[in-house]
Amino acid sequence: MEVNRSTPRRMLVAGIAALATILAGVSFETSAPRASGDPVIAAAGDIACDTTDNGYNEGQGTRKACQQQATAALLVGAAPSAVLPLGDDQYECAGLSAFRQVYDPTWGLLKPVTYPVPGNHEYLTSGGTGCDPTGSAAGYFGYFGAAAGDPTRGYYSYNIGTWHLIALNSNCPQVGGCSAGSQEEQWLKADLAAHSNYCTLAYWHFPRFSSSGDVKGSSAFWTDLYNANADVVLSAHKHNYERFAPQNATGAADPTHGIREFVVGTGGKSHQGFRTPDANSEVRDASTFGVLELTLHPKGYDWQFVPAPPGTFVDSGSTSCH
Amino acid sequence: MSLTARNVLALGIVALLSVAAASAFAGTRRSAPQRTVAIVGHTVVTERDVALARRSLGETATHAGAVAALVSDAVLVDEARRLGLLSGLTVSVLASRPDAVAALNSKLYAYAARSVPLPADKSARTYAKLVADAAGEDADALQDGVGVSNAALTGYDNWLTRRDQVASAWFGRLFARYRALTSYPAHP
């Protein structure tokens, strides 16, 4: 699958932005075109509340919860080439009816350019609106359709500009494991071997590294990506923002070949604090909703965490690919 | 037009419609026959399963891709049946509802990881049991480790990781074993 920042796509997004302004009464400014003209992607996870959530408040949310509308406005304003929902896209159990009620009129405005991964809430069987009792994430796969990849797997890859992007499913029991030897890990190895792009980004829900608690189940993904010289990993699950220095799979700093991880669980649901900071954790914030924008240059990238009002926390930088 | 002539005309129309309907039905059947595409252990994948899968997987699903996906599903079905873990789920069901394979994977994963003992550390063990018993929002809060010590959270994550390593290796061996148990009957 090749994705380009084509004029029709930008026109579509601009049209959606205008429509969103009218329908939702949300105000935002369309960001100025990037000087480089290189594609921009936007990512966050842990996004849309269930209508039964105490903080839902008719979709307006509260100061500390259910700010999916505010983060969606950031997305629409950015008019990105691609939106990467990092899992737990729709609470509590990602029922199809919940997706249609809450996610669709907010983040769903960018559905034509969305490349999602599932979180743990996508596979829950109870606790929210329209849950899938079989635990098969039927609401998630039903809502996103072919954009979510083969529903027996939920992992896939594609290119944006010169970059290779890999969407992985870190719900290990549901895909037959994530560690060495599993089908997904074997697929990842083969996919990396088949793509020689200069820059590679992978994303999945559970963060390998987080100062709110590591999730080491994805260590094999990290090892394979590290061995293939991948550059960036995006995750969520922890409801906060954290940026790490480049690391290898065991968490040792490696400025030459390491992978930089961003945890972006700031999509709107709620906030979560940190424990003892992990080694190599460079930036942390646990009180701001927002999205991470990455500008994908041919041989490097810029990152920018964009806060939803009234948040003021920002984080930005630039670096080269390996 | 006399009554008799009207009846004859009506009968003629009914007959024509019947022939058309029969032809259409026959056409449907011809497009998705029960011809065997693959035999996976004791489980058969038919051309009709492939047609169903291609419909479920969308426009871009190729015949070869659908066969490969179904053979993979059939491995899970055949093994789950052999282990007595399966009730009611067939390859045909998975062909029309491919997302349902997640539940089958979960069942086999639990079987594969059954030998991994709960964490030795008492607080981590208690925490693991709490998470396993929780559902919905409760599970989320628990998985975030609210009210749990760093040591218990680390012990719990180590246990999950060990389970995944054991289960992943088990699935790896399973698919390797079934490569020798899978055949693709040739058709003229």
Short mmCIF file of C-alpha atoms in Angstrom, two decimals:
data_model
loop_
_atom_site.label_atom_id
_atom_site.label_comp_id
_atom_site.label_asym_id
_atom_site.label_seq_id
_atom_site.Cartn_x
_atom_site.Cartn_y
_atom_site.Cartn_z
CA MET A 1 0.00 0.00 0.00
CA GLU A 2 1.51 3.33 -1.03
CA VAL A 3 0.26 6.55 0.48
CA ASN A 4 1.22 9.86 -1.00
CA ARG A 5 0.42 13.37 0.06
CA SER A 6 -1.69 13.89 -3.05
CA THR A 7 -3.65 17.00 -3.84
CA PRO A 8 -7.05 15.21 -3.83
CA ARG A 9 -6.26 13.81 -0.39
CA ARG A 10 -5.40 17.26 0.95
CA MET A 11 -8.57 18.66 -0.60
CA LEU A 12 -10.56 15.89 1.07
CA VAL A 13 -9.03 16.65 4.45
CA ALA A 14 -9.59 20.39 3.99
CA GLY A 15 -13.22 19.66 3.13
CA ILE A 16 -13.55 17.50 6.21
CA ALA A 17 -12.02 20.30 8.29
CA ALA A 18 -14.57 22.78 7.02
CA LEU A 19 -17.40 20.33 7.63
CA ALA A 20 -16.14 19.61 11.13
CA THR A 21 -16.12 23.31 11.94
CA ILE A 22 -19.71 23.66 10.89
CA LEU A 23 -21.00 20.47 12.52
CA ALA A 24 -19.11 20.42 15.77
CA GLY A 25 -18.71 24.09 16.43
CA VAL A 26 -15.09 23.34 17.18
CA SER A 27 -12.70 26.10 16.32
CA PHE A 28 -9.23 25.43 15.00
CA GLU A 29 -6.83 26.83 12.51
CA THR A 30 -5.56 24.85 9.60
CA SER A 31 -1.84 24.77 10.04
CA ALA A 32 0.27 26.40 7.38
CA PRO A 33 1.71 24.00 4.81
CA ARG A 34 5.08 22.68 5.92
CA ALA A 35 7.94 24.32 4.14
CA SER A 36 9.43 20.97 3.17
CA GLY A 37 6.22 19.59 1.66
CA ASP A 38 7.12 16.26 3.23
CA PRO A 39 4.28 14.12 4.63
CA VAL A 40 3.08 14.68 8.18
CA ILE A 41 1.53 11.94 10.27
CA ALA A 42 -0.37 12.40 13.55
CA ALA A 43 -0.65 9.82 16.33
CA ALA A 44 -2.13 9.20 19.77
CA GLY A 45 -3.92 6.40 21.55
CA ASP A 46 -6.41 6.00 24.40
CA ILE A 47 -8.94 8.19 22.72
CA ALA A 48 -12.74 8.15 22.76
CA CYS A 49 -14.86 7.64 25.88
CA ASP A 50 -17.94 5.49 26.03
CA THR A 51 -21.15 7.49 26.29
CA THR A 52 -21.70 5.86 29.68
CA ASP A 53 -18.41 7.26 31.04
CA ASN A 54 -18.87 9.63 33.98
CA GLY A 55 -16.76 12.21 32.18
CA TYR A 56 -18.52 11.98 28.82
CA ASN A 57 -20.67 15.05 29.41
CA GLU A 58 -22.60 14.94 26.12
CA GLY A 59 -19.32 14.55 24.25
CA GLN A 60 -17.78 17.73 25.69
CA GLY A 61 -15.81 15.84 28.35
CA THR A 62 -14.38 17.35 31.50
CA ARG A 63 -11.05 19.03 32.13
CA LYS A 64 -9.46 15.67 32.97
CA ALA A 65 -11.37 13.19 30.80
CA CYS A 66 -13.08 12.45 27.52
CA GLN A 67 -11.35 15.13 25.44
CA GLN A 68 -11.62 13.19 22.17
CA GLN A 69 -13.29 16.15 20.51
CA ALA A 70 -10.44 18.50 21.39
CA THR A 71 -7.74 16.13 20.14
CA ALA A 72 -9.74 15.46 16.96
CA ALA A 73 -9.79 19.21 16.30
CA LEU A 74 -5.98 19.19 16.42
CA LEU A 75 -5.90 16.41 13.86
CA VAL A 76 -8.27 18.12 11.50
CA GLY A 77 -6.33 21.34 11.80
CA ALA A 78 -3.07 19.58 10.97
CA ALA A 79 -4.52 17.93 7.85
CA PRO A 80 -2.01 15.07 8.09
CA SER A 81 -1.22 12.55 5.39
CA ALA A 82 -2.03 9.79 7.86
CA VAL A 83 -3.58 9.37 11.30
CA LEU A 84 -2.27 6.57 13.51
CA PRO A 85 -4.65 5.69 16.38
CA LEU A 86 -2.41 3.76 18.78
CA GLY A 87 -5.06 1.52 20.34
CA ASP A 88 -7.83 1.84 22.90
CA ASP A 89 -9.32 3.97 20.17
CA GLN A 90 -12.86 3.55 21.54
CA TYR A 91 -13.71 2.81 25.17
CA GLU A 92 -14.85 0.78 27.05
CA CYS A 93 -15.00 -2.25 24.79
CA ALA A 94 -14.87 -0.76 21.27
CA GLY A 95 -18.38 -1.83 20.34
CA LEU A 96 -19.39 -0.92 16.80
CA SER A 97 -22.23 1.26 18.06
CA ALA A 98 -19.85 3.09 20.42
CA PHE A 99 -17.44 3.69 17.53
CA ARG A 100 -20.27 5.20 15.50
CA GLN A 101 -21.48 7.38 18.37
CA VAL A 102 -18.20 8.80 19.66
CA TYR A 103 -15.10 7.99 17.58
CA ASP A 104 -16.75 8.54 14.22
CA PRO A 105 -17.86 12.19 14.67
CA THR A 106 -14.46 13.09 16.16
CA TRP A 107 -11.37 11.17 15.04
CA GLY A 108 -13.51 9.48 12.40
CA LEU A 109 -13.46 12.73 10.42
CA LEU A 110 -10.01 11.61 9.29
CA LYS A 111 -11.05 8.01 8.66
CA PRO A 112 -10.00 8.05 4.97
CA VAL A 113 -6.37 8.53 6.03
CA THR A 114 -6.45 6.42 9.21
CA TYR A 115 -4.19 3.39 9.84
CA PRO A 116 -5.15 1.97 13.26
CA VAL A 117 -3.81 -0.66 15.64
CA PRO A 118 -5.94 -2.37 18.30
CA GLY A 119 -5.48 -1.92 22.05
CA ASN A 120 -6.64 -4.12 24.89
CA HIS A 121 -10.00 -2.37 25.07
CA GLU A 122 -10.75 -3.36 21.47
CA TYR A 123 -10.84 -7.00 22.65
CA LEU A 124 -12.86 -6.53 25.85
CA THR A 125 -16.17 -8.37 26.04
CA SER A 126 -18.01 -6.27 28.60
CA GLY A 127 -18.15 -2.96 30.41
CA GLY A 128 -19.37 -0.62 27.67
CA THR A 129 -21.71 0.01 24.77
CA GLY A 130 -22.18 -2.70 22.12
CA CYS A 131 -19.39 -5.01 23.30
CA ASP A 132 -18.43 -8.03 21.19
CA PRO A 133 -19.04 -10.97 23.56
CA THR A 134 -16.69 -13.23 21.58
CA GLY A 135 -13.60 -11.15 22.36
CA SER A 136 -12.72 -10.83 18.69
CA ALA A 137 -12.61 -7.02 18.39
CA ALA A 138 -15.49 -7.23 15.94
CA GLY A 139 -16.43 -3.58 16.56
CA TYR A 140 -12.91 -2.40 15.74
CA PHE A 141 -12.55 -4.47 12.59
CA GLY A 142 -16.13 -3.72 11.56
CA TYR A 143 -15.66 0.03 11.93
CA PHE A 144 -12.25 0.37 10.25
CA GLY A 145 -12.78 -2.37 7.66
CA ALA A 146 -9.87 -3.14 5.35
CA ALA A 147 -7.87 -0.23 6.81
CA ALA A 148 -7.27 -2.33 9.95
CA GLY A 149 -5.63 -5.14 7.99
CA ASP A 150 -6.59 -8.80 7.91
CA PRO A 151 -8.95 -9.25 10.90
CA THR A 152 -7.35 -12.59 11.78
CA ARG A 153 -4.16 -10.67 12.52
CA GLY A 154 -4.60 -6.92 12.87
CA TYR A 155 -1.04 -6.23 11.70
CA TYR A 156 0.07 -4.86 8.35
CA SER A 157 2.52 -2.43 6.75
CA TYR A 158 2.51 0.36 4.20
CA ASN A 159 4.63 3.21 2.88
CA ILE A 160 4.17 6.96 3.30
CA GLY A 161 6.47 9.02 1.18
CA THR A 162 9.85 7.33 1.44
CA TRP A 163 9.10 5.80 4.86
CA HIS A 164 8.00 2.27 5.70
CA LEU A 165 5.38 2.08 8.45
CA ILE A 166 4.52 -1.11 10.32
CA ALA A 167 1.33 -1.49 12.37
CA LEU A 168 1.62 -4.32 14.91
CA ASN A 169 -0.92 -6.04 17.15
CA SER A 170 0.46 -6.30 20.71
CA ASN A 171 -2.57 -8.14 22.07
CA CYS A 172 -0.41 -11.23 22.19
CA PRO A 173 -2.92 -13.93 23.29
CA GLN A 174 -5.28 -12.95 20.47
CA VAL A 175 -2.65 -13.33 17.75
CA GLY A 176 -0.83 -16.42 18.96
CA GLY A 177 1.98 -14.62 20.77
CA CYS A 178 4.36 -11.75 20.06
CA SER A 179 7.66 -13.33 21.11
CA ALA A 180 10.28 -15.08 19.01
CA GLY A 181 8.82 -17.78 16.80
CA SER A 182 5.23 -16.50 16.79
CA GLN A 183 3.51 -15.91 13.46
CA GLU A 184 3.47 -12.15 13.96
CA GLU A 185 7.15 -11.99 14.84
CA GLN A 186 8.00 -14.14 11.81
CA TRP A 187 5.87 -11.87 9.64
CA LEU A 188 7.64 -8.79 11.03
CA LYS A 189 11.05 -10.24 10.20
CA ALA A 190 9.94 -11.04 6.66
CA ASP A 191 8.37 -7.61 6.21
CA LEU A 192 11.54 -5.86 7.37
CA ALA A 193 13.64 -8.01 5.05
CA ALA A 194 11.37 -7.14 2.13
CA HIS A 195 11.55 -3.37 2.64
CA SER A 196 14.81 -1.49 2.38
CA ASN A 197 13.42 1.99 3.02
CA TYR A 198 15.92 4.42 4.51
CA CYS A 199 13.53 5.21 7.40
CA THR A 200 11.19 2.84 9.25
CA LEU A 201 8.57 3.47 11.92
CA ALA A 202 6.61 0.82 13.82
CA TYR A 203 3.71 1.23 16.21
CA TRP A 204 1.70 -0.88 18.59
CA HIS A 205 -0.38 -0.35 21.72
CA PHE A 206 1.57 -1.64 24.75
CA PRO A 207 4.79 0.34 25.32
CA ARG A 208 8.01 -1.65 25.58
CA PHE A 209 9.35 1.18 27.72
CA SER A 210 7.33 3.46 29.97
CA SER A 211 7.97 5.19 33.27
CA SER A 212 4.45 4.10 34.20
CA GLY A 213 5.53 0.46 33.82
CA ASP A 214 7.31 -1.37 31.00
CA VAL A 215 5.48 -4.01 28.97
CA LYS A 216 8.23 -6.39 27.95
CA GLY A 217 6.00 -8.65 25.85
CA SER A 218 7.00 -6.70 22.75
CA SER A 219 10.75 -7.19 23.26
CA ALA A 220 11.02 -9.47 20.23
CA PHE A 221 9.45 -6.80 18.01
CA TRP A 222 12.04 -4.34 19.27
CA THR A 223 14.90 -6.77 18.66
CA ASP A 224 13.82 -7.41 15.08
CA LEU A 225 13.32 -3.70 14.42
CA TYR A 226 16.68 -2.84 15.98
CA ASN A 227 18.43 -5.48 13.87
CA ALA A 228 16.79 -3.98 10.78
CA ASN A 229 17.91 -0.44 11.68
CA ALA A 230 14.41 0.90 12.32
CA ASP A 231 14.15 4.43 13.64
CA VAL A 232 10.96 5.15 15.57
CA VAL A 233 8.44 3.25 17.71
CA LEU A 234 5.12 4.74 18.79
CA SER A 235 2.97 3.26 21.59
CA ALA A 236 0.24 4.28 24.01
CA HIS A 237 -1.70 2.40 26.76
CA LYS A 238 -0.18 4.54 29.50
CA HIS A 239 -2.28 7.69 29.52
CA ASN A 240 0.55 10.18 29.30
CA TYR A 241 3.32 11.43 27.00
CA GLU A 242 6.91 10.26 27.17
CA ARG A 243 9.89 10.50 24.85
CA PHE A 244 12.93 8.25 25.11
CA ALA A 245 16.47 8.52 23.82
CA PRO A 246 17.36 5.85 21.23
CA GLN A 247 17.69 2.41 22.88
CA ASN A 248 18.24 -1.24 22.09
CA ALA A 249 15.79 -4.00 23.10
CA THR A 250 17.12 -4.28 26.64
CA GLY A 251 16.87 -0.56 27.29
CA ALA A 252 20.53 0.34 26.89
CA ALA A 253 21.18 3.72 25.30
CA ASP A 254 22.40 3.44 21.74
CA PRO A 255 22.63 6.79 19.97
CA THR A 256 23.97 5.20 16.78
CA HIS A 257 21.56 2.34 16.10
CA GLY A 258 18.94 2.66 18.85
CA ILE A 259 15.24 3.19 18.28
CA ARG A 260 13.52 6.26 19.68
CA GLU A 261 10.21 5.51 21.40
CA PHE A 262 7.33 7.91 21.98
CA VAL A 263 4.47 6.94 24.30
CA VAL A 264 1.44 8.97 23.26
CA GLY A 265 -1.52 7.84 25.37
CA THR A 266 -2.90 11.36 25.27
CA GLY A 267 -5.79 10.94 22.83
CA GLY A 268 -8.45 12.13 25.25
CA LYS A 269 -9.59 9.39 27.62
CA SER A 270 -7.81 10.35 30.87
CA HIS A 271 -4.44 11.00 32.48
CA GLN A 272 -2.09 8.64 34.29
CA GLY A 273 0.94 9.51 36.41
CA PHE A 274 4.49 8.16 36.34
CA ARG A 275 6.47 5.92 38.66
CA THR A 276 10.26 6.03 38.89
CA PRO A 277 11.51 7.37 35.54
CA ASP A 278 13.01 4.74 33.24
CA ALA A 279 16.60 5.07 32.13
CA ASN A 280 16.80 7.10 28.91
CA SER A 281 13.44 8.79 29.50
CA GLU A 282 14.01 12.30 28.18
CA VAL A 283 10.64 14.06 28.44
CA ARG A 284 7.46 13.25 30.40
CA ASP A 285 4.08 14.88 30.82
CA ALA A 286 1.01 13.43 32.52
CA SER A 287 -1.44 16.29 32.41
CA THR A 288 -1.92 17.30 28.78
CA PHE A 289 -4.10 15.81 26.06
CA GLY A 290 -2.77 16.12 22.55
CA VAL A 291 -1.32 14.44 19.48
CA LEU A 292 2.20 13.78 18.24
CA GLU A 293 2.94 15.06 14.75
CA LEU A 294 5.87 13.65 12.82
CA THR A 295 7.11 15.21 9.60
CA LEU A 296 8.67 12.43 7.57
CA HIS A 297 11.63 13.72 5.61
CA PRO A 298 13.45 11.41 3.19
CA LYS A 299 16.34 10.87 5.63
CA GLY A 300 15.04 12.09 8.97
CA TYR A 301 12.05 13.41 10.87
CA ASP A 302 10.75 16.26 13.00
CA TRP A 303 8.53 15.57 15.99
CA GLN A 304 6.12 17.93 17.69
CA PHE A 305 3.72 17.20 20.51
CA VAL A 306 0.73 19.48 19.97
CA PRO A 307 -1.37 20.14 23.09
CA ALA A 308 -5.14 20.42 23.14
CA PRO A 309 -6.33 23.63 24.82
CA PRO A 310 -5.96 24.61 27.59
CA GLY A 311 -2.78 22.50 27.75
CA THR A 312 0.50 24.26 27.18
CA PHE A 313 3.02 21.40 27.30
CA VAL A 314 4.96 21.05 24.06
CA ASP A 315 7.86 18.91 22.90
CA SER A 316 9.64 19.11 19.58
CA GLY A 317 12.85 18.18 17.85
CA SER A 318 14.49 16.82 14.72
CA THR A 319 16.81 13.94 14.00
CA SER A 320 18.18 11.81 11.21
CA CYS A 321 17.34 8.22 10.36
CA HIS A 322 20.07 5.61 10.76
CA MET B 1 -58.32 -12.52 -22.87
CA SER B 2 -60.20 -15.59 -21.63
CA LEU B 3 -59.62 -16.96 -18.16
CA THR B 4 -57.93 -20.05 -19.57
CA ALA B 5 -55.55 -18.05 -21.71
CA ARG B 6 -54.68 -15.83 -18.69
CA ASN B 7 -53.95 -18.94 -16.63
CA VAL B 8 -51.72 -20.36 -19.34
CA LEU B 9 -49.83 -17.07 -19.54
CA ALA B 10 -49.41 -16.95 -15.75
CA LEU B 11 -48.17 -20.53 -15.71
CA GLY B 12 -45.70 -19.71 -18.45
CA ILE B 13 -44.33 -16.74 -16.49
CA VAL B 14 -44.01 -18.86 -13.36
CA ALA B 15 -42.18 -21.53 -15.33
CA LEU B 16 -39.79 -18.98 -16.82
CA LEU B 17 -39.08 -17.48 -13.42
CA SER B 18 -38.47 -20.94 -11.99
CA VAL B 19 -35.99 -21.79 -14.74
CA ALA B 20 -34.21 -18.46 -14.24
CA ALA B 21 -34.06 -18.94 -10.49
CA ALA B 22 -32.78 -22.47 -10.87
CA SER B 23 -30.09 -21.31 -13.28
CA ALA B 24 -29.04 -18.53 -10.94
CA PHE B 25 -28.82 -20.95 -8.02
CA ALA B 26 -26.86 -23.42 -10.10
CA GLY B 27 -24.55 -20.57 -11.09
CA THR B 28 -24.00 -19.70 -7.44
CA ARG B 29 -23.19 -23.25 -6.63
CA ARG B 30 -20.85 -23.53 -9.56
CA SER B 31 -18.98 -20.40 -8.43
CA ALA B 32 -18.26 -21.87 -4.98
CA PRO B 33 -18.11 -25.67 -5.16
CA GLN B 34 -17.24 -27.95 -2.25
CA ARG B 35 -14.02 -28.95 -4.02
CA THR B 36 -11.19 -29.59 -1.60
CA VAL B 37 -8.42 -27.00 -1.73
CA ALA B 38 -6.33 -28.19 1.20
CA ILE B 39 -6.31 -30.91 3.84
CA VAL B 40 -4.85 -29.77 7.14
CA GLY B 41 -4.52 -32.69 9.53
CA HIS B 42 -8.11 -33.88 9.73
CA THR B 43 -9.59 -30.56 8.64
CA VAL B 44 -10.63 -29.83 5.07
CA VAL B 45 -10.57 -26.41 3.37
CA THR B 46 -12.91 -26.17 0.40
CA GLU B 47 -13.26 -23.83 -2.53
CA ARG B 48 -16.45 -22.56 -0.93
CA ASP B 49 -14.50 -21.58 2.22
CA VAL B 50 -12.07 -19.70 0.00
CA ALA B 51 -14.92 -17.84 -1.71
CA LEU B 52 -16.37 -16.91 1.70
CA ALA B 53 -13.00 -15.75 2.97
CA ARG B 54 -12.34 -13.59 -0.07
CA ARG B 55 -15.71 -11.93 0.46
CA SER B 56 -14.90 -11.33 4.15
CA LEU B 57 -11.36 -10.11 3.60
CA GLY B 58 -12.37 -7.56 0.98
CA GLU B 59 -11.73 -6.75 -2.64
CA THR B 60 -7.98 -7.03 -2.48
CA ALA B 61 -7.91 -10.60 -1.15
CA THR B 62 -6.36 -12.90 -3.74
CA HIS B 63 -7.23 -16.59 -4.07
CA ALA B 64 -3.74 -17.59 -2.92
CA GLY B 65 -3.89 -15.17 0.01
CA ALA B 66 -7.26 -16.49 1.13
CA VAL B 67 -6.04 -20.10 0.90
CA ALA B 68 -2.96 -19.28 2.98
CA ALA B 69 -5.08 -17.54 5.62
CA LEU B 70 -7.55 -20.42 5.76
CA VAL B 71 -4.83 -23.05 6.02
CA SER B 72 -3.43 -21.09 8.97
CA ASP B 73 -6.91 -20.98 10.54
CA ALA B 74 -7.39 -24.68 9.84
CA VAL B 75 -4.20 -25.48 11.77
CA LEU B 76 -5.73 -23.77 14.82
CA VAL B 77 -9.09 -25.48 14.35
CA ASP B 78 -7.54 -28.92 13.86
CA GLU B 79 -5.25 -28.61 16.88
CA ALA B 80 -7.98 -27.17 19.12
CA ARG B 81 -10.25 -30.05 18.11
CA ARG B 82 -7.48 -32.58 18.77
CA LEU B 83 -6.94 -31.10 22.23
CA GLY B 84 -10.67 -31.07 22.98
CA LEU B 85 -10.71 -27.28 23.30
CA LEU B 86 -13.12 -26.53 20.49
CA SER B 87 -16.89 -26.55 20.29
CA GLY B 88 -18.74 -25.38 17.23
CA LEU B 89 -16.08 -23.34 15.48
CA THR B 90 -15.26 -24.54 11.97
CA VAL B 91 -13.13 -23.30 9.10
CA SER B 92 -16.33 -22.21 7.32
CA VAL B 93 -17.29 -20.05 10.30
CA LEU B 94 -13.82 -18.47 10.35
CA ALA B 95 -14.01 -17.92 6.60
CA SER B 96 -17.05 -15.71 7.02
CA ARG B 97 -16.00 -14.18 10.37
CA PRO B 98 -12.20 -14.00 10.24
CA ASP B 99 -11.96 -11.85 13.39
CA ALA B 100 -13.29 -14.84 15.37
CA VAL B 101 -9.87 -16.45 15.12
CA ALA B 102 -8.79 -14.16 17.99
CA ALA B 103 -10.91 -16.12 20.46
CA LEU B 104 -9.48 -19.40 19.18
CA ASN B 105 -5.94 -18.04 19.48
CA SER B 106 -6.66 -16.96 23.07
CA LYS B 107 -7.89 -20.42 23.98
CA LEU B 108 -4.82 -22.12 22.49
CA TYR B 109 -2.52 -19.49 24.03
CA ALA B 110 -3.89 -20.25 27.50
CA TYR B 111 -3.32 -23.95 26.86
CA ALA B 112 0.21 -23.33 25.57
CA ALA B 113 1.17 -21.16 28.54
CA ARG B 114 -0.44 -23.37 31.18
CA SER B 115 2.92 -24.68 32.36
CA VAL B 116 4.14 -21.23 33.38
CA PRO B 117 3.60 -20.95 37.13
CA LEU B 118 2.14 -17.83 38.69
CA PRO B 119 4.77 -15.36 39.96
CA ALA B 120 6.71 -16.61 42.97
CA ASP B 121 6.46 -13.21 44.63
CA LYS B 122 3.25 -13.13 46.67
CA SER B 123 2.24 -9.56 45.82
CA ALA B 124 2.86 -10.13 42.11
CA ARG B 125 0.90 -13.38 42.29
CA THR B 126 -2.04 -11.69 44.01
CA TYR B 127 -1.93 -8.90 41.46
CA ALA B 128 -1.87 -11.35 38.53
CA LYS B 129 -4.97 -13.08 39.90
CA LEU B 130 -6.74 -9.76 40.37
CA VAL B 131 -6.08 -8.75 36.77
CA ALA B 132 -7.18 -12.14 35.47
CA ASP B 133 -10.46 -11.91 37.39
CA ALA B 134 -11.24 -8.29 36.48
CA ALA B 135 -13.13 -7.02 33.45
CA GLY B 136 -13.73 -3.73 31.67
CA GLU B 137 -12.68 -0.56 33.47
CA ASP B 138 -11.61 -2.50 36.55
CA ALA B 139 -9.08 -4.44 34.47
CA ASP B 140 -7.77 -1.23 32.95
CA ALA B 141 -7.14 0.38 36.30
CA LEU B 142 -5.50 -2.79 37.55
CA GLN B 143 -3.29 -3.16 34.50
CA ASP B 144 -2.15 0.41 35.06
CA GLY B 145 -0.89 -0.84 38.39
CA VAL B 146 -2.89 1.60 40.52
CA GLY B 147 -2.06 0.89 44.15
CA VAL B 148 0.51 -1.76 43.27
CA SER B 149 4.21 -1.57 44.16
CA ASN B 150 6.89 -1.29 41.49
CA ALA B 151 8.17 -4.75 42.45
CA ALA B 152 4.73 -6.35 42.05
CA LEU B 153 4.20 -4.64 38.71
CA THR B 154 7.60 -5.79 37.46
CA GLY B 155 6.95 -9.32 38.73
CA TYR B 156 3.61 -9.38 36.95
CA ASP B 157 5.11 -8.11 33.68
CA ASN B 158 7.91 -10.69 33.89
CA TRP B 159 5.26 -13.38 34.30
CA LEU B 160 3.28 -12.12 31.28
CA THR B 161 6.48 -12.01 29.24
CA ARG B 162 7.43 -15.56 30.22
CA ARG B 163 3.94 -16.75 29.28
CA ASP B 164 4.26 -15.06 25.91
CA GLN B 165 7.67 -16.57 25.22
CA VAL B 166 6.39 -20.07 26.03
CA ALA B 167 3.18 -19.62 24.04
CA SER B 168 4.95 -18.07 21.03
CA ALA B 169 7.39 -20.98 20.88
CA TRP B 170 4.48 -23.42 21.16
CA PHE B 171 2.68 -21.74 18.24
CA GLY B 172 5.92 -21.76 16.25
CA ARG B 173 6.29 -25.52 16.76
CA LEU B 174 2.60 -26.05 15.98
CA PHE B 175 2.81 -24.43 12.54
CA ALA B 176 6.08 -26.21 11.79
CA ARG B 177 4.52 -29.58 12.69
CA TYR B 178 1.44 -28.93 10.55
CA ARG B 179 3.51 -28.12 7.47
CA ALA B 180 4.08 -31.87 7.19
CA LEU B 181 0.40 -32.56 7.84
CA THR B 182 -0.92 -30.24 5.13
CA SER B 183 -1.56 -31.29 1.54
CA TYR B 184 -3.01 -29.52 -1.47
CA PRO B 185 -4.89 -31.97 -3.70
CA ALA B 186 -4.24 -31.30 -7.37
CA HIS B 187 -7.23 -30.70 -9.62
CA PRO B 188 -7.47 -31.33 -13.34
#
